[in-house]
């Protein structure tokens, strides 16, 4: 790791404003009770102590992203008869809209920044390269704040992360008395820290260490979710188990939309008059529409099937395909914001502990 | 010669087939002068009009919406306009909650033979919409002034305890 | 809410005839309750009642239409059951209602608004109007009246209005109840322009998760909601302010005269959008014009499903 610097509380705003010079800066702000990421504005209600309600994935995988725009070109008149060629197919003008904007997310949590590493394994492979995601990812830097006071819903240490995990971050800030100890994780991060607002933080290393240690203690013992891979597959056809687990689920999209690792999308053409755009929007496997086929057939009509997919995908199918990496960062958003408090940890544990009484 | 030549606004009219649409037709055939801002959509009955049609029109940027059906007791389908009246009245009372001026929406009854009445309705409503000017747009981003005002309202109120 | 033991006994007695009884249990921490589906007698042990039991369990009834279901309801929840019965969306023969008297329920958002993230919640104690939350090493004390749900500030129906078993003694609390919520009065002072800007700002953070819709006991279309059909194309998939706004208009319009003000939509919203303001304002219109409140009388008729030739409160059109 690189050298430790110190950013005092009073310098946070000037530092953010400095970042804003060359990039769009997204910061967590408080709106109602929700903490969401918004472009930095002077006097915005910056909120750095609370865990943002929504993950920062919007920066690299927007709620709505225009893939291209299209417009029906006026049909050219043919020479001579002065009449338009009525048989001619109207021509479409297509414009690709690749992301170019440079962005920095200030104040994400480690679990939020980590999320995009789950995306990369899917959207940047040998055969498949998603230029939209890759473009945004490469244009976006993350300055994350380590967690000093984890919530009861946090379980990052059970899924490979931790309160000061640096995966996906460019800079990590550890809250200490009077400010933050700052450490660059990547070269880009080191550039961001080339600012006069930071002083040396070498003397605060011990304090930072203690903050993380305390946080780890609060989180308690990590759960071992490794056998979930097989267990969830074994339970795949156990309808009763899944009906039980999903009884209180109301099939909304809160869990998946707030989640830093859910990467499913929908593509639609939205037109108005003779022009329109092809957009990609977040989709959710908890919705009935997710698996609706063009024929009208739907293989997942019950919420039990859908919840099985969400849990199975994160804790079994994805890890089986991707070096046992669990597709969950343990941020707990799906638990805390769920209207029915469906607890993904409990479901995985129940699966792991499940014993067939009939056997 | 259109009254508001060159400065037309977008007014959407939902008219029932049997009375108001026919009434508008009568007015046209009788060459009653009318402003031309109104774009008419014909529906079978005012009872067919979902209040969401009107809200959808506003969402799309309509400057005014006019609904017209048969007079009460005169509905071609006997009861459609009675149901419509209830829905439309509630919508009219609800509009100000969204911040849309309730004057941008009106519902009225015009029969097939009431050409002068139709002319009066269109003229009065169009004039009213021109007084109000173009609708505010949902799609337009908030201005800095609007943002600042919203923020001051939040701060003046109970405020947000998480920001301490 | 009192009478947990009495309730448990009643449920145990009824359970053999029922497929499931829906109540609440302790959730992921001491400040969290979650719906409980009781199928076996031993599940009854986990049952809790009290100020954390905010969820309106009536939301689950239409999805369990063909089952024999028992349900535990507060006053406001019972209104949703009544409304569902009125609209024949559920069948009373299949439902056994365990009615409670309620002293109000907590809004977790308000607690977060007051003290921020709580960290590791260890203990929660309710005592004479004060809630004490032990989180980490700190004790936070809050007045219950400041952190209860808005609907409880103005609650007229703390007792279940319809029940097969009533637990405890009904409350005849009527005093001190504001007819209108304070936030409505504040809102009504705003100009049209300000309101328009206000909703634009609020709607801009909606992620269109449809939690508000799916938590609503009266939103029975769910999987077939017009918001997700492509034809007719009521709203675009685009998650922008105008479409988010339109979705709320759909919800409000489809709930006109049916909304029982249970507040589930707003409680469910992860973005804390003040959805109840829209619903309360619409309900006010319904009260003013039709002198009607949804979910009070099982024999009543929702006002938009009927009419009068001469309406009492709708003026004649002037032109
Ligand atoms: S599944 Fe839940 S806990 Fe895991 S990353 Fe997603 S929102 Fe967070
Ligand atoms: S509204 Fe009334 S019945 Fe419902 S939770 Fe609040 S106090 Fe209880
Ligand atoms: S619950 Fe909130 S965020 Fe979700 S769709 Fe409804 S208003 Fe939007
Ligand atoms: S709209 Fe909201 S308050 Fe009304 S019934 Fe539905 S969830 Fe309850």
Tab-separated table of N, CA, C and O in Angstrom, chain A residues 30 32-33 35 41 43-47 49-50, chain B residues 144 147-148 151 154-155 159-164:
chain	number	residue	atom	x	y	z
A	30	UNK	N	-28.427	13.523	1.560
A	30	UNK	CA	-29.607	13.082	2.271
A	30	UNK	C	-30.849	13.698	1.642
A	30	UNK	O	-30.933	14.915	1.493
A	32	UNK	N	-35.021	13.288	2.155
A	32	UNK	CA	-35.947	12.573	3.022
A	32	UNK	C	-35.084	11.794	3.988
A	32	UNK	O	-34.110	12.317	4.530
A	33	UNK	N	-35.406	10.539	4.164
A	33	UNK	CA	-34.530	9.710	4.990
A	33	UNK	C	-33.501	8.996	4.141
A	33	UNK	O	-32.539	8.427	4.647
A	35	UNK	N	-30.414	8.184	1.662
A	35	UNK	CA	-29.118	8.761	1.297
A	35	UNK	C	-28.798	8.242	-0.099
A	35	UNK	O	-28.686	7.036	-0.306
A	41	UNK	N	-23.237	19.550	-5.553
A	41	UNK	CA	-23.612	20.953	-5.726
A	41	UNK	C	-23.183	21.673	-4.459
A	41	UNK	O	-23.197	21.105	-3.383
A	43	UNK	N	-23.463	23.538	-1.210
A	43	UNK	CA	-24.520	23.498	-0.192
A	43	UNK	C	-25.422	22.268	-0.247
A	43	UNK	O	-26.514	22.283	0.302
A	44	UNK	N	-25.024	21.231	-0.951
A	44	UNK	CA	-25.896	20.053	-0.933
A	44	UNK	C	-25.784	19.387	0.440
A	44	UNK	O	-24.853	19.645	1.202
A	45	UNK	N	-26.757	18.560	0.755
A	45	UNK	CA	-26.807	17.962	2.093
A	45	UNK	C	-25.944	16.705	2.145
A	45	UNK	O	-26.443	15.589	2.241
A	46	UNK	N	-24.656	16.948	2.082
A	46	UNK	CA	-23.681	15.864	2.075
A	46	UNK	C	-23.842	14.979	3.320
A	46	UNK	O	-23.992	15.480	4.424
A	47	UNK	N	-23.820	13.665	3.127
A	47	UNK	CA	-24.001	12.747	4.252
A	47	UNK	C	-22.948	11.649	4.179
A	47	UNK	O	-23.071	10.707	3.405
A	49	UNK	N	-21.646	10.049	7.041
A	49	UNK	CA	-21.582	9.122	8.172
A	49	UNK	C	-22.537	7.950	8.005
A	49	UNK	O	-22.341	6.899	8.586
A	50	UNK	N	-23.582	8.139	7.222
A	50	UNK	CA	-24.544	7.040	7.063
A	50	UNK	C	-24.229	6.226	5.829
A	50	UNK	O	-23.712	6.727	4.842
B	144	UNK	N	-31.449	26.031	-10.774
B	144	UNK	CA	-30.719	26.237	-9.516
B	144	UNK	C	-31.584	26.972	-8.499
B	144	UNK	O	-31.569	26.654	-7.311
B	147	UNK	N	-33.986	24.534	-7.015
B	147	UNK	CA	-33.280	23.651	-6.082
B	147	UNK	C	-33.028	24.362	-4.761
B	147	UNK	O	-33.242	23.807	-3.686
B	148	UNK	N	-32.553	25.600	-4.855
B	148	UNK	CA	-32.223	26.353	-3.646
B	148	UNK	C	-33.483	26.550	-2.802
B	148	UNK	O	-33.465	26.405	-1.582
B	151	UNK	N	-34.525	23.396	-1.063
B	151	UNK	CA	-33.642	23.110	0.049
B	151	UNK	C	-33.976	23.973	1.261
B	151	UNK	O	-34.010	23.485	2.388
B	154	UNK	N	-36.925	22.568	3.032
B	154	UNK	CA	-36.601	21.410	3.860
B	154	UNK	C	-35.956	21.868	5.155
B	154	UNK	O	-36.283	21.407	6.248
B	155	UNK	N	-35.052	22.839	5.028
B	155	UNK	CA	-34.330	23.278	6.211
B	155	UNK	C	-35.217	24.046	7.181
B	155	UNK	O	-35.050	23.958	8.390
B	159	UNK	N	-36.612	19.529	9.159
B	159	UNK	CA	-35.207	19.311	8.835
B	159	UNK	C	-34.864	17.850	8.888
B	159	UNK	O	-35.674	16.996	9.197
B	160	UNK	N	-33.636	17.569	8.574
B	160	UNK	CA	-33.218	16.201	8.444
B	160	UNK	C	-32.140	15.942	9.479
B	160	UNK	O	-31.032	16.430	9.382
B	161	UNK	N	-32.532	15.196	10.500
B	161	UNK	CA	-31.653	14.984	11.640
B	161	UNK	C	-30.369	14.253	11.305
B	161	UNK	O	-29.410	14.285	12.064
B	162	UNK	N	-30.374	13.586	10.153
B	162	UNK	CA	-29.180	12.810	9.832
B	162	UNK	C	-28.057	13.731	9.387
B	162	UNK	O	-26.936	13.301	9.209
B	163	UNK	N	-28.379	14.985	9.168
B	163	UNK	CA	-27.342	15.877	8.675
B	163	UNK	C	-26.882	16.795	9.796
B	163	UNK	O	-27.215	17.970	9.841
B	164	UNK	N	-26.160	16.201	10.731
B	164	UNK	CA	-25.732	17.033	11.861
B	164	UNK	C	-24.225	16.990	11.964
B	164	UNK	O	-23.635	15.978	11.703
